[in-house]
mmCIF file of C-alpha atoms and ligand atoms in Angstrom:
data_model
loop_
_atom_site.group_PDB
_atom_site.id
_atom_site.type_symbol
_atom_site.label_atom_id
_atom_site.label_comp_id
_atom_site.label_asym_id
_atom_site.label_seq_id
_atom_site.Cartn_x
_atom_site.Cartn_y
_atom_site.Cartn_z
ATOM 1 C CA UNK A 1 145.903 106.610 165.649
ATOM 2 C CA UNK A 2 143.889 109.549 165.653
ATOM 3 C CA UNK A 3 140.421 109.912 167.056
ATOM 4 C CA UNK A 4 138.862 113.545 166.600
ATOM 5 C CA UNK A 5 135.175 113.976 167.979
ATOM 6 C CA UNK A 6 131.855 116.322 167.069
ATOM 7 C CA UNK A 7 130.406 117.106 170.413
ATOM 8 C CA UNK A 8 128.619 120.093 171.543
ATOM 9 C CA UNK A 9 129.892 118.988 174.842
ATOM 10 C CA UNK A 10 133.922 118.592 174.268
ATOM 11 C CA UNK A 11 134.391 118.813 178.065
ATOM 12 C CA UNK A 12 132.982 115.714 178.982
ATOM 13 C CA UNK A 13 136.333 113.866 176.873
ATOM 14 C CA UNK A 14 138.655 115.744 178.941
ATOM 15 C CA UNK A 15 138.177 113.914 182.526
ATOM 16 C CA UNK A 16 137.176 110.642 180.976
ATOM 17 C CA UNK A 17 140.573 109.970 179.067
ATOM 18 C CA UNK A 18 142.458 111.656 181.789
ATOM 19 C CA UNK A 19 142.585 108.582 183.639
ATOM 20 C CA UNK A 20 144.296 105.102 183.132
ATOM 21 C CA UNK A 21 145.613 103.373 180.000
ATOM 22 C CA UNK A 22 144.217 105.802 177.697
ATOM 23 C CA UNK A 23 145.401 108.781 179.549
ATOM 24 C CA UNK A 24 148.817 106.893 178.713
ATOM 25 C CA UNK A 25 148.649 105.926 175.699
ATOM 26 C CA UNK A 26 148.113 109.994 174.836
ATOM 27 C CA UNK A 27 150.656 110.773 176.874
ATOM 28 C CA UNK A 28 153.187 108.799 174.777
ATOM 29 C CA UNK A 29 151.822 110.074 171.670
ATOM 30 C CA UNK A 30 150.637 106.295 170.779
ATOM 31 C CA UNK A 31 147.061 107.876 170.192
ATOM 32 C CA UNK A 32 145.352 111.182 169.644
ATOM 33 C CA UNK A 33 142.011 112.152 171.179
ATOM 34 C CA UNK A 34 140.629 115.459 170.447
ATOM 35 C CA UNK A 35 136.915 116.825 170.692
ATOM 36 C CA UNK A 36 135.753 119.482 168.920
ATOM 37 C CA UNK A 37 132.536 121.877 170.007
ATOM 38 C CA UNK A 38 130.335 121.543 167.001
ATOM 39 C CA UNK A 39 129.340 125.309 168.098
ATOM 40 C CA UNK A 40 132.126 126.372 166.244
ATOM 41 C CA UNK A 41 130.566 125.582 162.664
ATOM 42 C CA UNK A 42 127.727 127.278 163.241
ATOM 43 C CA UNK A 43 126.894 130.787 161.628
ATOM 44 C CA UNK A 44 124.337 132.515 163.731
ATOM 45 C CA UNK A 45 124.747 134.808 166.604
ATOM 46 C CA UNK A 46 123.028 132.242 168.600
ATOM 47 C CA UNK A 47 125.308 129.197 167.356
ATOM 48 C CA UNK A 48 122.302 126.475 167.166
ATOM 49 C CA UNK A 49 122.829 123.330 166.231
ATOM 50 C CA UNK A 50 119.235 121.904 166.775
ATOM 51 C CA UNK A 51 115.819 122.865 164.847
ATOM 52 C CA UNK A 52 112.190 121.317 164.644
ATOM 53 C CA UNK A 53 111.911 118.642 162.965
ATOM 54 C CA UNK A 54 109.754 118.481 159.599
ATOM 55 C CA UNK A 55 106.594 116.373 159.795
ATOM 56 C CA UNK A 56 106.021 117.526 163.317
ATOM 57 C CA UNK A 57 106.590 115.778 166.401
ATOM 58 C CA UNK A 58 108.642 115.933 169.716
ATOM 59 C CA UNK A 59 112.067 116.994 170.384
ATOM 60 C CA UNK A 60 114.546 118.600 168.149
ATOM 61 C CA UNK A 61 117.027 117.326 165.086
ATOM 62 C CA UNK A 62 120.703 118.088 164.849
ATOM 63 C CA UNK A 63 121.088 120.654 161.521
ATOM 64 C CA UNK A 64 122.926 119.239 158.926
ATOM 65 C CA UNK A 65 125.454 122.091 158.036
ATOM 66 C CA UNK A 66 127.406 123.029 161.229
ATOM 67 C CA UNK A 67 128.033 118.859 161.238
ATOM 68 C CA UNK A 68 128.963 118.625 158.126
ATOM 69 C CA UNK A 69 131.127 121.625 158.053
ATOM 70 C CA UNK A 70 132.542 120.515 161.012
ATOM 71 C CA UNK A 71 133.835 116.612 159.543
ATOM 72 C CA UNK A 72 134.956 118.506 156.674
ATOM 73 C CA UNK A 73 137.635 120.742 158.405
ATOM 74 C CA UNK A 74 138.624 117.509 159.978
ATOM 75 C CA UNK A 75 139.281 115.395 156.711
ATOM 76 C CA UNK A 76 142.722 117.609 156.321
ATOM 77 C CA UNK A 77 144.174 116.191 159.222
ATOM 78 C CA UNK A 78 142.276 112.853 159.657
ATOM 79 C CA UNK A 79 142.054 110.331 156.906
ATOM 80 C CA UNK A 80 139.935 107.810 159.234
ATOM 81 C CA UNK A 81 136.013 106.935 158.266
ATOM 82 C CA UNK A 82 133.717 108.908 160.183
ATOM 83 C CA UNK A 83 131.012 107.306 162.237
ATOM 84 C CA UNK A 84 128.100 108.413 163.254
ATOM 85 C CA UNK A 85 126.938 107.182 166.861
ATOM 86 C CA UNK A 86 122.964 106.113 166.707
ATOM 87 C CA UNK A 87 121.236 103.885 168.615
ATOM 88 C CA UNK A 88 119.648 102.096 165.632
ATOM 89 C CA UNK A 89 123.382 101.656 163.970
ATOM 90 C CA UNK A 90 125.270 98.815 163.443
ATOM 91 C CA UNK A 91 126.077 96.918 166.765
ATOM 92 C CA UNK A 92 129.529 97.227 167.657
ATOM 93 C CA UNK A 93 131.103 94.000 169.048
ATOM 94 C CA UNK A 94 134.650 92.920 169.007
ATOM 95 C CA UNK A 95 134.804 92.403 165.446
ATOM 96 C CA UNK A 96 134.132 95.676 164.317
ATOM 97 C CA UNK A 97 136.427 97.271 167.149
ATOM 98 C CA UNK A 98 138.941 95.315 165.592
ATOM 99 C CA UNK A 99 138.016 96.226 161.869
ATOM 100 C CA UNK A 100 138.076 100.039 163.221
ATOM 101 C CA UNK A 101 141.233 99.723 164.558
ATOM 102 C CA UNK A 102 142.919 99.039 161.321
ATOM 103 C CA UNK A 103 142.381 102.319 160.138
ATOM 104 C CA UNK A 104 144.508 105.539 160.617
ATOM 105 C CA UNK A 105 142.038 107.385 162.446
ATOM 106 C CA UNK A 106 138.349 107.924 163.073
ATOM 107 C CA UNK A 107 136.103 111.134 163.021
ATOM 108 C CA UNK A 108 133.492 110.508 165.129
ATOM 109 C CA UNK A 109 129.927 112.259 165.596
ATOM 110 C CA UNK A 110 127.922 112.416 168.562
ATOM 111 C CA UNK A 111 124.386 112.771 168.259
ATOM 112 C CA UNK A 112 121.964 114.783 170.257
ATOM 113 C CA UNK A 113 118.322 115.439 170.985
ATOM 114 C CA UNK A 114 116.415 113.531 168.690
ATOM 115 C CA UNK A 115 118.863 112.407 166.346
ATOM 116 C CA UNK A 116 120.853 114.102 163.268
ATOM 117 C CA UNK A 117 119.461 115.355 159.791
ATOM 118 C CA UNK A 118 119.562 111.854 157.754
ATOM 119 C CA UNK A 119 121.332 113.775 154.966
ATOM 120 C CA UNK A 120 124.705 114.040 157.157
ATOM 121 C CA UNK A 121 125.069 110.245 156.620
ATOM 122 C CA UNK A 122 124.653 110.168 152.883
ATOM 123 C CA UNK A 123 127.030 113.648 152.399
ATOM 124 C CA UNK A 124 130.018 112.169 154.790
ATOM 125 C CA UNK A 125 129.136 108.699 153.534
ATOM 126 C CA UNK A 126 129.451 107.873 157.593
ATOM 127 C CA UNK A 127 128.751 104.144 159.028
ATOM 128 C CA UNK A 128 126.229 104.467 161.903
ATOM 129 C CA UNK A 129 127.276 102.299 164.841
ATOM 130 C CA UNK A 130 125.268 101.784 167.840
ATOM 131 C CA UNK A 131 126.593 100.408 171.684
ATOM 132 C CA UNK A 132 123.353 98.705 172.219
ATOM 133 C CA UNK A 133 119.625 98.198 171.911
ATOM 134 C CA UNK A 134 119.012 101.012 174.647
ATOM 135 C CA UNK A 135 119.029 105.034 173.895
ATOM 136 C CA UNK A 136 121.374 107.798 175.769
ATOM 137 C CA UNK A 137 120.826 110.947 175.668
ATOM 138 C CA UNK A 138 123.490 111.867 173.664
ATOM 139 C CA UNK A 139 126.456 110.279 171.532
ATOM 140 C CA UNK A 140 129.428 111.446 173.765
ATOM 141 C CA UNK A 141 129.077 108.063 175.978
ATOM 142 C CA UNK A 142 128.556 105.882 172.808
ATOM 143 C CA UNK A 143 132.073 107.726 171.535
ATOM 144 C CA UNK A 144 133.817 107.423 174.870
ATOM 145 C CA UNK A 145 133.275 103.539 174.765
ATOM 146 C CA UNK A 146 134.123 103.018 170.863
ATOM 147 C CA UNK A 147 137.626 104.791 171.253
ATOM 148 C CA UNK A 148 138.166 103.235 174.743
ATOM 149 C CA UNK A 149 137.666 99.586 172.490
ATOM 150 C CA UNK A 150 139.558 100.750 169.333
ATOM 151 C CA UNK A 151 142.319 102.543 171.335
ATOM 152 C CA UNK A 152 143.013 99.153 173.587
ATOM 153 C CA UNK A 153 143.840 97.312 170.394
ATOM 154 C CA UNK A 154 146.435 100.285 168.968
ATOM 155 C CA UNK A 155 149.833 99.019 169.431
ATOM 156 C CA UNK A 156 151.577 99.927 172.164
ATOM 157 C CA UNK A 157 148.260 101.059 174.143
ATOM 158 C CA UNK A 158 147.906 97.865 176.503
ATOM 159 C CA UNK A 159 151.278 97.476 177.813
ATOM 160 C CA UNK A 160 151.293 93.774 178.050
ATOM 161 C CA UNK A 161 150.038 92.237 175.041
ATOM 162 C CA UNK A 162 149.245 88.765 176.460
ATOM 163 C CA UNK A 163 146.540 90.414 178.375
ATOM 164 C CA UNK A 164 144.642 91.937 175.049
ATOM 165 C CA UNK A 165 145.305 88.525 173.759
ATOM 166 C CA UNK A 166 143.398 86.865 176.831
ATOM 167 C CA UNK A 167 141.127 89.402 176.682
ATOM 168 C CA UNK A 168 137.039 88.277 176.769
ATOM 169 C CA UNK A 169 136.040 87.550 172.815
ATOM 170 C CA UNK A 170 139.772 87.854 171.419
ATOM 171 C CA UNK A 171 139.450 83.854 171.631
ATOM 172 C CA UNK A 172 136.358 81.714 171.696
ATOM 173 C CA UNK A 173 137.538 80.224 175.069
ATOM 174 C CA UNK A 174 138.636 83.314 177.244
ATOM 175 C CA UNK A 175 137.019 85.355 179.911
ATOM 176 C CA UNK A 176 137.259 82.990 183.147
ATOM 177 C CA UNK A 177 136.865 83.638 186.599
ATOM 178 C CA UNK A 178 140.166 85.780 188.233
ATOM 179 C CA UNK A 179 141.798 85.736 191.995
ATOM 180 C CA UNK A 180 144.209 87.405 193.384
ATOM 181 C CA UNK A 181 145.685 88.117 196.881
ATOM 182 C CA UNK A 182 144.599 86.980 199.554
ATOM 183 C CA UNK A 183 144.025 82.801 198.915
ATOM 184 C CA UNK A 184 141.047 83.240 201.861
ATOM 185 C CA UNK A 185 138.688 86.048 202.573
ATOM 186 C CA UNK A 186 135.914 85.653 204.532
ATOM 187 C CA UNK A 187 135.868 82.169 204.196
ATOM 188 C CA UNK A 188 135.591 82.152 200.401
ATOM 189 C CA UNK A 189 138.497 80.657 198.751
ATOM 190 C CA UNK A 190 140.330 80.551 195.885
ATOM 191 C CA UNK A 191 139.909 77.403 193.374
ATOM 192 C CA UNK A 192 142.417 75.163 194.688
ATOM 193 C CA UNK A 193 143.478 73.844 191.401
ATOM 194 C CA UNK A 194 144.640 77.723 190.717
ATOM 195 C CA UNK A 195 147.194 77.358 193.935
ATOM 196 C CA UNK A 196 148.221 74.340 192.042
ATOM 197 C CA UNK A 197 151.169 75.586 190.014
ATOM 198 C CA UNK A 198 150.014 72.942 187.427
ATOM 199 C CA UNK A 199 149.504 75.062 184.139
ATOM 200 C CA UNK A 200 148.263 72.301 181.695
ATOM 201 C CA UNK A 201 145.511 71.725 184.826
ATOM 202 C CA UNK A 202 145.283 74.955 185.386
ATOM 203 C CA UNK A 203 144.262 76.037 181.586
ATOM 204 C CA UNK A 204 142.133 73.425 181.196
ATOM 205 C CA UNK A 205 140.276 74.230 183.893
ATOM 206 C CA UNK A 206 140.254 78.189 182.685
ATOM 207 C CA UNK A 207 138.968 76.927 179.236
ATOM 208 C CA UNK A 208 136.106 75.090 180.847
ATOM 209 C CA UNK A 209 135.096 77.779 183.305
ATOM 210 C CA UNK A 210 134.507 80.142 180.549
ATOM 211 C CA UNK A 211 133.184 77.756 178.089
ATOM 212 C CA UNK A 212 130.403 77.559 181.300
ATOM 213 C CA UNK A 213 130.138 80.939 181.935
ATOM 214 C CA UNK A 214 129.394 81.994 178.365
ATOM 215 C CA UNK A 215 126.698 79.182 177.815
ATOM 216 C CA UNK A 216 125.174 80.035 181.028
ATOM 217 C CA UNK A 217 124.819 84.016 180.227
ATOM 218 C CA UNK A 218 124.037 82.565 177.007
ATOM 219 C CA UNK A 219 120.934 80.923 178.401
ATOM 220 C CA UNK A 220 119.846 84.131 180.579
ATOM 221 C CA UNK A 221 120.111 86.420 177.612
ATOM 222 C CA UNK A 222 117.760 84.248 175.181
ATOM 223 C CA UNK A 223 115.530 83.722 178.436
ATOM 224 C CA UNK A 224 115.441 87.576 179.060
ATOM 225 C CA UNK A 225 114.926 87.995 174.762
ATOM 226 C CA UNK A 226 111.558 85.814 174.895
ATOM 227 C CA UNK A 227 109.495 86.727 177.982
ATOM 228 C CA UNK A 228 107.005 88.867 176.552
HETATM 229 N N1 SAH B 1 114.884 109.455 169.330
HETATM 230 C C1 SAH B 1 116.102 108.863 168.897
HETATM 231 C C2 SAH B 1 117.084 108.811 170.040
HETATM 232 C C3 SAH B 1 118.073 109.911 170.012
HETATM 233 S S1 SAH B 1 119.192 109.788 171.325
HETATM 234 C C4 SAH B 1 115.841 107.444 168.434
HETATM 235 O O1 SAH B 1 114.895 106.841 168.893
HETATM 236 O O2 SAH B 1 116.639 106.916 167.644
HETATM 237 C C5 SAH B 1 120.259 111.115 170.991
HETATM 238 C C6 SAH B 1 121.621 110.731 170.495
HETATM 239 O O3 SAH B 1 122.243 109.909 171.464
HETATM 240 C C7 SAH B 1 121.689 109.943 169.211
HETATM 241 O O4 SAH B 1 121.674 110.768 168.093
HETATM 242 C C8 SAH B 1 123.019 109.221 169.361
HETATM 243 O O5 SAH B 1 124.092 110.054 168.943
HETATM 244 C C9 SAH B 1 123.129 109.001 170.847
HETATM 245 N N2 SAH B 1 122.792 107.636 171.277
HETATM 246 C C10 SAH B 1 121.788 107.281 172.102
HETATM 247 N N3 SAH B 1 121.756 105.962 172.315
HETATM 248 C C11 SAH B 1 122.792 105.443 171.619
HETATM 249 C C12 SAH B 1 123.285 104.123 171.431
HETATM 250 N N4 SAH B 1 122.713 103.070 172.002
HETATM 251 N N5 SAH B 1 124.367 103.966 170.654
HETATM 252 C C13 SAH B 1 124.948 105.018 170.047
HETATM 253 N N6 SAH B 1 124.524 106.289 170.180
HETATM 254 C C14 SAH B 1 123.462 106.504 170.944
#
């Protein structure tokens, strides 16, 4: 799977997927990750991407052309949807990660400033997907976490695919609390039942830990929703 980003900051990608199971998965060719400085579609001596918005107000918008231009040189080499990362988007959650990683690729455009000329969505028929009811100052960490999700699920990413199976969300029941080495530290112990070697009692006892822990952050996050 391919994943080619819009950035005017394409160094940022570098160090990030340098590390870990990504920096892997590229290494065996099971994904692609490229970014691309927008500053190369522009035209002017001075290479801007940004202008004042019309209607007035704060800040600056991200032109439509050198964006536009850019997702277009793309399409010859990527076949994926491309997504624009905005803050008022579509939530991602597991689901979509899971839609997104169905698909051959994904061009992906990172945002900056005050937000991108409206008419890039409608011309690159883009989806808009947001990581959360909060705003960044720029798209690049939005990006960073969608292909970090969507890559996880490629085949062959996640070495061992019991643990993408027993991942948080990939099941209603999963997500319970983990131990390892050593049994006692500090005083605080391991659940006994875990030392057990009993694997009917000890996934039961898994499935009702995180059954527990999901009602209970369940509870928090509706508190935290309704104080005023
Ligand atoms: N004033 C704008 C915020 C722009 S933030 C507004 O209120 O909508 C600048 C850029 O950061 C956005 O264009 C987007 O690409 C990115 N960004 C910020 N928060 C984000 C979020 N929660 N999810 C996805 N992208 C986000």
């Amino acid at each position: 799977m391919r994943f080619d980003v819009v950035t005017i900051f394409p160094g940022m990608f570098a160090t990030v997927f340098q590390q870990g199971v990504i920096a892997r998965a590229i290494q065996r060719g099971d994904i692609q990750v490229q970014a691309h400085d927008l500053r190369a579609h522009t035209h002017d001596r001075h290479r801007q991407v940004d202008d004042m918005p019309f209607g007035g107000g704060p800040g600056m918008v991200m032109k439509p052309e050198p964006v536009i231009e850019a997702v277009e040189a793309l399409r010859a080499t990527n076949r994926g949807p491309v997504i624009l990362m905005e803050p008022w988007g579509e939530r991602l959650d597991q689901e979509l990660v899971a839609h997104l990683a169905t698909q051959p690729g994904l061009i992906i455009v990172c945002g900056r400033y005050e937000g991108i000329d409206d008419r890039v969505r409608a011309a690159l028929q883009a989806r808009e997907i947001s990581i959360g009811d909060y705003v960044l100052s720029g798209g690049e960490i939005p990006a960073m976490v969608l292909i970090d999700s969507v890559a996880r699920l490629v085949p062959g990413v996640v070495g061992d695919p019991g643990s993408l199976a027993q991942d948080s969300f990939a099941d209603e029941l999963t997500g319970w609390p983990q131990y390892t080495r050593p049994a006692e530290y500090r005083g605080m112990t391991v659940p006994e039942v875990l030392l057990s070697g009993d694997h009917a009692r000890i996934k039961q006892w898994r499935r009702q830990q995180a059954a527990q822990r999901r009602d209970s952050s369940k509870l928090r996050h509706t508190k935290e929703v309704k104080q005023p």
